[in-house]
């Protein structure tokens, strides 16, 4: 996916992740390598198929972020891109704090 098609820029961001596939309630673990205000990239060997609906939980520096989303692209043996569909207000605050912290450290 080209950067021209993105709604917001991605930044390098490493966090532990738990992904729940909503239809079957299957739980998977992964790690993020990129984050934006509208989605993230998950490093994982067996990514889910395009269009799969998921719940994402990210944990970074003892803070938790959760969102519902869907897989927008899947790269076998590498990972998948997830677009956030629903983010509760309390998690928007966490996401914004992470971006604030990242911009302060550059």
PDB file of C-alpha atoms in Angstrom:
ATOM      1  CA  UNK A   1       0.000   0.000   0.000  1.00  0.00           C
ATOM      2  CA  UNK A   2       1.478   3.337  -1.009  1.00  0.00           C
ATOM      3  CA  UNK A   3       1.798   6.184   1.442  1.00  0.00           C
ATOM      4  CA  UNK A   4      -0.366   8.321  -0.860  1.00  0.00           C
ATOM      5  CA  UNK A   5      -3.357   6.097   0.008  1.00  0.00           C
ATOM      6  CA  UNK A   6      -3.008   6.587   3.759  1.00  0.00           C
ATOM      7  CA  UNK A   7      -5.124   8.965   5.830  1.00  0.00           C
ATOM      8  CA  UNK A   8      -2.324   9.623   8.317  1.00  0.00           C
ATOM      9  CA  UNK A   9       1.430   9.011   8.420  1.00  0.00           C
ATOM     10  CA  UNK A  10       2.855   5.862   9.972  1.00  0.00           C
ATOM     11  CA  UNK A  11       5.611   5.898  12.553  1.00  0.00           C
ATOM     12  CA  UNK A  12       7.876   3.132  13.784  1.00  0.00           C
ATOM     13  CA  UNK A  13       6.254   1.789  16.936  1.00  0.00           C
ATOM     14  CA  UNK A  14       6.957  -1.481  18.738  1.00  0.00           C
ATOM     15  CA  UNK A  15       4.392  -2.932  21.117  1.00  0.00           C
ATOM     16  CA  UNK A  16       3.114  -6.344  22.160  1.00  0.00           C
ATOM     17  CA  UNK A  17      -0.191  -7.170  20.538  1.00  0.00           C
ATOM     18  CA  UNK A  18      -3.042  -9.595  20.995  1.00  0.00           C
ATOM     19  CA  UNK A  19      -5.378 -10.044  18.059  1.00  0.00           C
ATOM     20  CA  UNK A  20      -8.788 -11.670  18.419  1.00  0.00           C
ATOM     21  CA  UNK A  21     -10.461 -12.829  15.220  1.00  0.00           C
ATOM     22  CA  UNK A  22     -14.056 -11.833  15.972  1.00  0.00           C
ATOM     23  CA  UNK A  23     -15.932 -14.551  14.061  1.00  0.00           C
ATOM     24  CA  UNK A  24     -14.190 -17.518  15.756  1.00  0.00           C
ATOM     25  CA  UNK A  25     -12.781 -15.734  18.852  1.00  0.00           C
ATOM     26  CA  UNK A  26      -9.333 -17.135  17.934  1.00  0.00           C
ATOM     27  CA  UNK A  27      -6.565 -15.274  19.762  1.00  0.00           C
ATOM     28  CA  UNK A  28      -3.147 -14.632  18.263  1.00  0.00           C
ATOM     29  CA  UNK A  29      -0.093 -12.783  19.502  1.00  0.00           C
ATOM     30  CA  UNK A  30       2.023 -10.449  17.424  1.00  0.00           C
ATOM     31  CA  UNK A  31       4.085  -7.302  17.608  1.00  0.00           C
ATOM     32  CA  UNK A  32       3.490  -3.965  15.956  1.00  0.00           C
ATOM     33  CA  UNK A  33       6.217  -2.340  13.905  1.00  0.00           C
ATOM     34  CA  UNK A  34       4.275   0.678  12.611  1.00  0.00           C
ATOM     35  CA  UNK A  35       1.392   2.726  13.957  1.00  0.00           C
ATOM     36  CA  UNK A  36      -0.835   5.499  12.644  1.00  0.00           C
ATOM     37  CA  UNK A  37      -3.967   7.140  14.004  1.00  0.00           C
ATOM     38  CA  UNK A  38      -6.015   4.926  11.687  1.00  0.00           C
ATOM     39  CA  UNK A  39      -4.266   1.554  11.880  1.00  0.00           C
ATOM     40  CA  UNK A  40      -1.128  -0.464  12.433  1.00  0.00           C
ATOM     41  CA  UNK A  41       1.116  -3.103  10.932  1.00  0.00           C
ATOM     42  CA  UNK A  42       1.410  -6.424  12.755  1.00  0.00           C
ATOM     43  CA  UNK A  43       4.555  -8.517  12.376  1.00  0.00           C
ATOM     44  CA  UNK A  44       3.448 -12.170  12.312  1.00  0.00           C
ATOM     45  CA  UNK A  45       4.271 -15.337  10.381  1.00  0.00           C
ATOM     46  CA  UNK A  46       0.651 -16.392   9.802  1.00  0.00           C
ATOM     47  CA  UNK A  47      -1.366 -13.237   9.171  1.00  0.00           C
ATOM     48  CA  UNK A  48      -5.134 -13.350   8.843  1.00  0.00           C
ATOM     49  CA  UNK A  49      -6.837 -13.062   5.432  1.00  0.00           C
ATOM     50  CA  UNK A  50      -7.851  -9.768   3.847  1.00  0.00           C
ATOM     51  CA  UNK A  51     -11.150  -8.470   5.259  1.00  0.00           C
ATOM     52  CA  UNK A  52     -11.015 -10.421   8.539  1.00  0.00           C
ATOM     53  CA  UNK A  53     -12.594  -8.467  11.416  1.00  0.00           C
ATOM     54  CA  UNK A  54     -10.474  -8.294  14.543  1.00  0.00           C
ATOM     55  CA  UNK A  55     -10.107  -6.772  17.969  1.00  0.00           C
ATOM     56  CA  UNK A  56      -6.610  -5.439  18.599  1.00  0.00           C
ATOM     57  CA  UNK A  57      -5.041  -4.924  22.003  1.00  0.00           C
ATOM     58  CA  UNK A  58      -1.645  -3.189  22.146  1.00  0.00           C
ATOM     59  CA  UNK A  59       0.462  -2.931  25.289  1.00  0.00           C
ATOM     60  CA  UNK A  60       3.284  -0.397  25.438  1.00  0.00           C
ATOM     61  CA  UNK A  61       4.989   0.952  28.564  1.00  0.00           C
ATOM     62  CA  UNK A  62       2.250  -0.470  30.803  1.00  0.00           C
ATOM     63  CA  UNK A  63      -0.492   1.296  28.828  1.00  0.00           C
ATOM     64  CA  UNK A  64      -3.171  -0.567  26.891  1.00  0.00           C
ATOM     65  CA  UNK A  65      -4.913   0.442  23.674  1.00  0.00           C
ATOM     66  CA  UNK A  66      -7.847  -1.451  22.152  1.00  0.00           C
ATOM     67  CA  UNK A  67      -9.712  -1.083  18.881  1.00  0.00           C
ATOM     68  CA  UNK A  68     -11.908  -3.063  16.542  1.00  0.00           C
ATOM     69  CA  UNK A  69     -10.696  -3.199  12.984  1.00  0.00           C
ATOM     70  CA  UNK A  70     -10.221  -5.238   9.856  1.00  0.00           C
ATOM     71  CA  UNK A  71      -7.312  -6.603   7.841  1.00  0.00           C
ATOM     72  CA  UNK A  72      -6.629  -4.347   4.844  1.00  0.00           C
ATOM     73  CA  UNK A  73      -3.691  -6.331   3.482  1.00  0.00           C
ATOM     74  CA  UNK A  74      -1.965  -9.574   4.356  1.00  0.00           C
ATOM     75  CA  UNK A  75       1.602 -10.619   3.523  1.00  0.00           C
ATOM     76  CA  UNK A  76       2.285 -14.347   4.131  1.00  0.00           C
ATOM     77  CA  UNK A  77       5.277 -14.998   6.416  1.00  0.00           C
ATOM     78  CA  UNK A  78       5.569 -11.255   7.158  1.00  0.00           C
ATOM     79  CA  UNK A  79       2.476  -9.648   8.656  1.00  0.00           C
ATOM     80  CA  UNK A  80      -0.685  -7.702   8.038  1.00  0.00           C
ATOM     81  CA  UNK A  81      -2.030  -4.181   7.941  1.00  0.00           C
ATOM     82  CA  UNK A  82      -5.049  -3.470  10.140  1.00  0.00           C
ATOM     83  CA  UNK A  83      -7.348  -0.459   9.827  1.00  0.00           C
ATOM     84  CA  UNK A  84      -9.064   0.661  13.015  1.00  0.00           C
ATOM     85  CA  UNK A  85     -12.866   0.807  12.699  1.00  0.00           C
ATOM     86  CA  UNK A  86     -13.960   1.636  16.253  1.00  0.00           C
ATOM     87  CA  UNK A  87     -11.914   3.200  19.043  1.00  0.00           C
ATOM     88  CA  UNK A  88     -13.449   4.098  22.395  1.00  0.00           C
ATOM     89  CA  UNK A  89     -12.672   7.617  23.622  1.00  0.00           C
ATOM     90  CA  UNK A  90     -10.500   6.356  26.495  1.00  0.00           C
ATOM     91  CA  UNK A  91      -8.267   4.536  23.983  1.00  0.00           C
ATOM     92  CA  UNK A  92      -8.079   7.557  21.662  1.00  0.00           C
ATOM     93  CA  UNK A  93      -6.463   9.345  24.632  1.00  0.00           C
ATOM     94  CA  UNK A  94      -3.859   6.561  24.944  1.00  0.00           C
ATOM     95  CA  UNK A  95      -3.133   6.640  21.201  1.00  0.00           C
ATOM     96  CA  UNK A  96      -2.692  10.419  21.236  1.00  0.00           C
ATOM     97  CA  UNK A  97      -0.352  10.161  24.244  1.00  0.00           C
ATOM     98  CA  UNK A  98       1.797   7.634  22.395  1.00  0.00           C
ATOM     99  CA  UNK A  99       2.035   9.979  19.394  1.00  0.00           C
ATOM    100  CA  UNK A 100       2.855  12.891  21.684  1.00  0.00           C
ATOM    101  CA  UNK A 101       5.588  10.848  23.375  1.00  0.00           C
ATOM    102  CA  UNK A 102       7.002   9.801  19.987  1.00  0.00           C
ATOM    103  CA  UNK A 103       7.119  13.364  18.667  1.00  0.00           C
ATOM    104  CA  UNK A 104       8.789  14.532  21.879  1.00  0.00           C
ATOM    105  CA  UNK A 105      11.571  11.977  21.546  1.00  0.00           C
ATOM    106  CA  UNK A 106      12.554  12.881  17.978  1.00  0.00           C
TER     107      UNK A 106
END
